mmCIF file of C-alpha atoms in Angstrom:
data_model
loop_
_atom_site.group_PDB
_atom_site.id
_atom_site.type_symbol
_atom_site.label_atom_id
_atom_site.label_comp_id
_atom_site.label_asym_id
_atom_site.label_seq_id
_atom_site.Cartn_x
_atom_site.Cartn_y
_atom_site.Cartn_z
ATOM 1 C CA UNK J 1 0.000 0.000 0.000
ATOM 2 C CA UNK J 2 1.533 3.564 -1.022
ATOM 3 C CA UNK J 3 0.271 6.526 0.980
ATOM 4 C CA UNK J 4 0.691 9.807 -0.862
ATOM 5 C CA UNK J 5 1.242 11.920 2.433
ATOM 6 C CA UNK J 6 1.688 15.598 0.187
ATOM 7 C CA UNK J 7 -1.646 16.791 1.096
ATOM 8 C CA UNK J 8 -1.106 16.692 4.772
ATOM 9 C CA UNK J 9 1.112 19.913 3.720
ATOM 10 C CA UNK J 10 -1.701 21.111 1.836
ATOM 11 C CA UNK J 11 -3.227 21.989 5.428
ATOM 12 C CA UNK J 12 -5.896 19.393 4.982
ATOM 13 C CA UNK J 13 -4.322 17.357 8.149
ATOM 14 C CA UNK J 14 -5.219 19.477 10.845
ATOM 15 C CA UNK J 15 -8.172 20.743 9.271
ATOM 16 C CA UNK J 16 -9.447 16.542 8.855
ATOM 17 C CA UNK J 17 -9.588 16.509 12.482
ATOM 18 C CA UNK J 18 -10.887 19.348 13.408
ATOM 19 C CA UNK J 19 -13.688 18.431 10.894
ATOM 20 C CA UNK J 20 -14.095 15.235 12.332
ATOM 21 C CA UNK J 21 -14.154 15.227 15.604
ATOM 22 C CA UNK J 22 -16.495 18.567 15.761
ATOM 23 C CA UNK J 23 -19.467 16.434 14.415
ATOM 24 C CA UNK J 24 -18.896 13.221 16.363
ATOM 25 C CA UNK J 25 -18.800 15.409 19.487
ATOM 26 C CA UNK J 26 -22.107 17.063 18.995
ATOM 27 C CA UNK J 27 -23.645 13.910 18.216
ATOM 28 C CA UNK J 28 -21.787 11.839 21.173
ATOM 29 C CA UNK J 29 -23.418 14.230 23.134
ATOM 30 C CA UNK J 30 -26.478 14.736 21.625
ATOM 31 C CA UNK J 31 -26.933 10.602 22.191
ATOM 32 C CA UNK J 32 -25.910 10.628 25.698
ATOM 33 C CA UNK J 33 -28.333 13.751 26.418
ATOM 34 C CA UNK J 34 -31.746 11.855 27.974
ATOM 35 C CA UNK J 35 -34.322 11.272 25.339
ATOM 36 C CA UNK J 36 -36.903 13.852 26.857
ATOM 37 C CA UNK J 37 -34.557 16.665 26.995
ATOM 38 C CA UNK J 38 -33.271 15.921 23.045
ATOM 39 C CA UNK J 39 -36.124 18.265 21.835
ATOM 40 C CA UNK J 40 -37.230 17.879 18.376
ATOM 41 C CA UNK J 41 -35.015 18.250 16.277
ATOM 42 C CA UNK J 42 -32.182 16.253 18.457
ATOM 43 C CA UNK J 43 -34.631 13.682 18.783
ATOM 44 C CA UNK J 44 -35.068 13.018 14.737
ATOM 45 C CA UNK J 45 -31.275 13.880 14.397
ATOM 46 C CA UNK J 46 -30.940 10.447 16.898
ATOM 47 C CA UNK J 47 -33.944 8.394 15.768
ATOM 48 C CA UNK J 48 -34.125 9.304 11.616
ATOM 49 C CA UNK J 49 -30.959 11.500 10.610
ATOM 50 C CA UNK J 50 -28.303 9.070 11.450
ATOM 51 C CA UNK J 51 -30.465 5.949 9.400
ATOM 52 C CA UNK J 52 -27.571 3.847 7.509
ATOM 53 C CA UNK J 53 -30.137 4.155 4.352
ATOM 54 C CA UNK J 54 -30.117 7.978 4.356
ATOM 55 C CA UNK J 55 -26.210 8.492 5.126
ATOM 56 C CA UNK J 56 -24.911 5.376 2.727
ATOM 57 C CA UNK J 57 -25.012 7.847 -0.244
ATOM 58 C CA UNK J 58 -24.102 10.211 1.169
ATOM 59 C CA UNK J 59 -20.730 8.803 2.306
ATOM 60 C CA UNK J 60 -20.387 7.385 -1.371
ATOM 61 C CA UNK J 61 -20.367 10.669 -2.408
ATOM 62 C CA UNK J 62 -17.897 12.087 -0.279
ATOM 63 C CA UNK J 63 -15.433 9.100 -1.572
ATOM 64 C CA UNK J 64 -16.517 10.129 -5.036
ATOM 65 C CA UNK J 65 -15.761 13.917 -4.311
ATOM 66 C CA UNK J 66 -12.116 12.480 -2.864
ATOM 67 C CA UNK J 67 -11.623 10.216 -5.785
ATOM 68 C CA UNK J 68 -12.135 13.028 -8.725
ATOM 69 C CA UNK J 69 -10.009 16.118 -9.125
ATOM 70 C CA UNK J 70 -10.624 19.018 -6.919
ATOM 71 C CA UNK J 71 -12.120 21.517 -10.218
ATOM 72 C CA UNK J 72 -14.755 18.365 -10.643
ATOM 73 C CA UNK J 73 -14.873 18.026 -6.729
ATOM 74 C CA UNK J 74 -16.067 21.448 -6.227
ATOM 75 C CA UNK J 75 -18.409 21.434 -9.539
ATOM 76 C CA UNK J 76 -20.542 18.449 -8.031
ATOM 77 C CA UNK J 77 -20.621 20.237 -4.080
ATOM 78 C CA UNK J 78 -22.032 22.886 -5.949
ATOM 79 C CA UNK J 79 -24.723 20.868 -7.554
ATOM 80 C CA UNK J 80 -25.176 19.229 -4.652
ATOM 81 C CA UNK J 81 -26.094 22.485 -2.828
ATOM 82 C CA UNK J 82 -28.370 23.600 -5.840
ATOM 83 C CA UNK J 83 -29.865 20.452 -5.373
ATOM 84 C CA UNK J 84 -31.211 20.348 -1.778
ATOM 85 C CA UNK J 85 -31.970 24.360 -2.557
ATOM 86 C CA UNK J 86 -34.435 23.179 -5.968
ATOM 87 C CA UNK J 87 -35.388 19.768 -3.761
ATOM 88 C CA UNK J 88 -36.728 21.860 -0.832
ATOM 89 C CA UNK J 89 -38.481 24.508 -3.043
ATOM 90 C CA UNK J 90 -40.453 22.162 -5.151
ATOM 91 C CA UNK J 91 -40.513 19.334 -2.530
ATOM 92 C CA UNK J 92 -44.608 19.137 -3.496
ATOM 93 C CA UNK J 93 -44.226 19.108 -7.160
ATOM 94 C CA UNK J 94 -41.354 16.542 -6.973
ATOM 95 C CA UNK J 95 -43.586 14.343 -5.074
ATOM 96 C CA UNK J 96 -46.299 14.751 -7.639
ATOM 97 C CA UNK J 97 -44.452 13.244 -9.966
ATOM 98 C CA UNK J 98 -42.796 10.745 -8.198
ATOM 99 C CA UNK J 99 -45.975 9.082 -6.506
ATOM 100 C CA UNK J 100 -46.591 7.618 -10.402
ATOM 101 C CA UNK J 101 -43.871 4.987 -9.898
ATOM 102 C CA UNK J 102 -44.837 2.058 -8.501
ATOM 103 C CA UNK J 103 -44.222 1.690 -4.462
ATOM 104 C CA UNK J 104 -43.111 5.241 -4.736
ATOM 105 C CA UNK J 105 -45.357 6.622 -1.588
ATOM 106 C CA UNK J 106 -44.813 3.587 0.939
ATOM 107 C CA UNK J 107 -41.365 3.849 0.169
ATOM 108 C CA UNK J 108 -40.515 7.266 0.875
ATOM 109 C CA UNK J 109 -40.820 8.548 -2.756
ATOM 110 C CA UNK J 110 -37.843 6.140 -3.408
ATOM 111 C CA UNK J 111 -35.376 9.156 -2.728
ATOM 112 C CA UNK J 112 -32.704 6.633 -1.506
ATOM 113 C CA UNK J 113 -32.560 3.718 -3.949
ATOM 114 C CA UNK J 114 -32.603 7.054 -6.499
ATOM 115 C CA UNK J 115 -29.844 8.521 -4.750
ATOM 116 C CA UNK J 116 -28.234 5.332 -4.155
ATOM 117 C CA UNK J 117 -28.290 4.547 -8.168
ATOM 118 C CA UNK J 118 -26.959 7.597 -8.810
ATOM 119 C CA UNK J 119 -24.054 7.725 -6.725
ATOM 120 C CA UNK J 120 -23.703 4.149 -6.997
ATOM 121 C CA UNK J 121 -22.922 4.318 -10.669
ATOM 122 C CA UNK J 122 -20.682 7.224 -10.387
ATOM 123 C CA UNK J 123 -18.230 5.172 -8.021
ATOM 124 C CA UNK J 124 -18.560 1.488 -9.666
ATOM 125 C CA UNK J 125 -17.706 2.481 -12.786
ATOM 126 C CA UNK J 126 -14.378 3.224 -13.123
ATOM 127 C CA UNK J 127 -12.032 6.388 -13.046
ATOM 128 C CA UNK J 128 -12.106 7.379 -16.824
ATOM 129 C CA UNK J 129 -16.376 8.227 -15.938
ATOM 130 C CA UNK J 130 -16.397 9.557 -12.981
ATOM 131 C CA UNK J 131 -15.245 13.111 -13.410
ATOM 132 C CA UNK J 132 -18.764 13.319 -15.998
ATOM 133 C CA UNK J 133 -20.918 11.766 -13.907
ATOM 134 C CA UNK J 134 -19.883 12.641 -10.556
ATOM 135 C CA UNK J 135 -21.854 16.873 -11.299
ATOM 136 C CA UNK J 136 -25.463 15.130 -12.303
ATOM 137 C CA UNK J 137 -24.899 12.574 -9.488
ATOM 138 C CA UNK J 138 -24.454 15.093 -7.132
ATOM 139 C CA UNK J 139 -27.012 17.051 -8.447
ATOM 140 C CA UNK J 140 -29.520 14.181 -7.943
ATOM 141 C CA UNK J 141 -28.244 13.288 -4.329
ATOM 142 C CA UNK J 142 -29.143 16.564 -3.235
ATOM 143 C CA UNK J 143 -32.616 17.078 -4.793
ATOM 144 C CA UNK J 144 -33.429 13.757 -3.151
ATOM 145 C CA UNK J 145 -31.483 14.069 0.350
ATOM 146 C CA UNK J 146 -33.881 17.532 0.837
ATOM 147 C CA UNK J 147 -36.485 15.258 -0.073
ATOM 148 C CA UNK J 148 -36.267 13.127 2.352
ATOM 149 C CA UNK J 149 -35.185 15.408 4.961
ATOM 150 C CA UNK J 150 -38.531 17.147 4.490
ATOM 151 C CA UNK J 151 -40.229 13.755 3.665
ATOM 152 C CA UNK J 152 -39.252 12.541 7.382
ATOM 153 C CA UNK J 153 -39.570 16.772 9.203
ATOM 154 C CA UNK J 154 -41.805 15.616 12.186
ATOM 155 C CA UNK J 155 -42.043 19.856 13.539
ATOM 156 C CA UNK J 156 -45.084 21.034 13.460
ATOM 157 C CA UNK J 157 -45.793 23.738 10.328
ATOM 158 C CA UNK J 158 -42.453 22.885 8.846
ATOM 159 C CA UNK J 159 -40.193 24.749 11.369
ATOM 160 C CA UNK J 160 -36.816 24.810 9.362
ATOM 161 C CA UNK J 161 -34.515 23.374 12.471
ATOM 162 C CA UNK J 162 -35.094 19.908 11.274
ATOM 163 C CA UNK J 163 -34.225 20.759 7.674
ATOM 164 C CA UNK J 164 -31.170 22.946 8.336
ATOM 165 C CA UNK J 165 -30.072 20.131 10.889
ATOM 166 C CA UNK J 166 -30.218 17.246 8.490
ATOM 167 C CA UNK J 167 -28.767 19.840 5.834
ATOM 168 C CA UNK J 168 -25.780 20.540 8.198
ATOM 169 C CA UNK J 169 -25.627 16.659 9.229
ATOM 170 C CA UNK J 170 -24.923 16.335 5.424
ATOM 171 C CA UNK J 171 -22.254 18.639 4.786
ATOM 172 C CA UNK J 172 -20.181 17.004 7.796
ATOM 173 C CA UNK J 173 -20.282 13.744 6.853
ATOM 174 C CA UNK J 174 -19.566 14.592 2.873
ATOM 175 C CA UNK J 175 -17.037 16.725 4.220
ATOM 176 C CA UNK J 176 -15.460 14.263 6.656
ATOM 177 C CA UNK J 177 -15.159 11.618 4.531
ATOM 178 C CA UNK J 178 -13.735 13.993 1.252
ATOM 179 C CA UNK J 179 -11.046 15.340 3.985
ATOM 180 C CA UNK J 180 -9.977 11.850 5.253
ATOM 181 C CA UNK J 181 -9.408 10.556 2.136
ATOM 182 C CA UNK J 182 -7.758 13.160 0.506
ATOM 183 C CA UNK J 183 -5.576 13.512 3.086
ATOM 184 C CA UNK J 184 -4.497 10.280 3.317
ATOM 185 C CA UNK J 185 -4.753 8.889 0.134
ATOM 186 C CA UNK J 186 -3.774 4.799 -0.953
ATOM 187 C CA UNK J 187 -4.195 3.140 -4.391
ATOM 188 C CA UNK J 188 -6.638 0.881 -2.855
ATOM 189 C CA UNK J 189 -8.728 3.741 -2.514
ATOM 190 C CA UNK J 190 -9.873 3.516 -6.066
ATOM 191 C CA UNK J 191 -11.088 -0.222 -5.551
ATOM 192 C CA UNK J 192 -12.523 0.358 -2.520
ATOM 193 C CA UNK J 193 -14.701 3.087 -4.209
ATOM 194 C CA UNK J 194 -16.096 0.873 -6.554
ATOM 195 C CA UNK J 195 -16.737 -1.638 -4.238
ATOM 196 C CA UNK J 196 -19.048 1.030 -1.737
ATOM 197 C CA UNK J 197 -20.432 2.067 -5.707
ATOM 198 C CA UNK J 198 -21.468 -1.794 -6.433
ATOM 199 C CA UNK J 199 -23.444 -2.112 -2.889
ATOM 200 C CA UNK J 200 -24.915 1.465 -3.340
ATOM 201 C CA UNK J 201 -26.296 0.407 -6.765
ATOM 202 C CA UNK J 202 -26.973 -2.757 -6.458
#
């Protein structure tokens, strides 16, 4: 195994664990806080936000983000971000048109095998594609993550604390996992990708 240890200079190193350990301290304590004093939003952060079903993708794409170059990194984060901004705005008609496939309402609109798919493909098939596919992917995964955010928003009236709490449960993990493996990057990274890319879309 080669580790290519020249973007620990970049800055990246001590910004990884800063990164990192930030979240997983707010949600280690957020889990040891007792249920009735979690309030609503850190109750669905602990009961639906942290569901392997709605994060698997998500992770995917931060090893796709790691895996392309940073120009076609930054392109699809973008996207991304357009995409849980178009996702949230027309939430209603999205549903509207996703209700016609079959299953789609008892299975939450099917915003995670969609976003699953998408990111799936990007990773499983190969190097030479992902740079093309990686934008639309992320596109996709973000018009579906708000989705489902929304899709699972228990407040009453649509407070936004849920939404900008899943939103910002998003970015760390995508962010975590792009920072970790950039900074410590190993050829086996690339088949390891493919393999998490072959589970997602499969």
């Amino acid at each position: 195994m080669a580790i290519d240890l020249s973007h620990n200079r970049s800055g990246l190193g001590w910004l990884r664990h800063l990164w990192v350990l930030a979240g997983l301290t707010a949600l280690i304590v957020l889990a040891v806080i007792p249920p009735a004093d979690r309030g609503e939003t850190g109750a669905w952060l602990i009961r639906d936000a942290v569901a392997i079903e709605r994060l698997f993708p998500l992770f995917g794409f931060g090893i796709a983000l790691a895996l392309v170059g940073r120009r076609a990194a930054l392109i699809a984060a973008l996207l991304w971000a357009i995409g849980i901004a178009l996702g949230f705005t027309f939430r209603i008609e999205l549903m509207a048109a996703l209700q016609q496939l079959p299953g789609a309402i008892t299975h939450h609109f099917l915003t995670m095998p969609i976003s699953a798919i998408a990111i799936g493909a990007t990773l499983a098939l190969g190097r030479w594609s992902r740079p093309a596919l990686i934008a639309p992917a992320g596109f996709v995964l973000g018009v579906m993550y708000a989705l489902s955010v929304k899709l699972s928003d228990p407040s009453y009236g649509g407070k936004p604390w849920v939404f900008l709490a899943g939103i910002g449960l998003g970015v760390w993990l995508i962010g975590a996992v792009y920072l970790v493996l950039r900074s410590w990057q190993a050829r086996w990274f690339e088949i390891a990708g493919r393999i998490v890319g072959s589970w997602l879309a499969s």
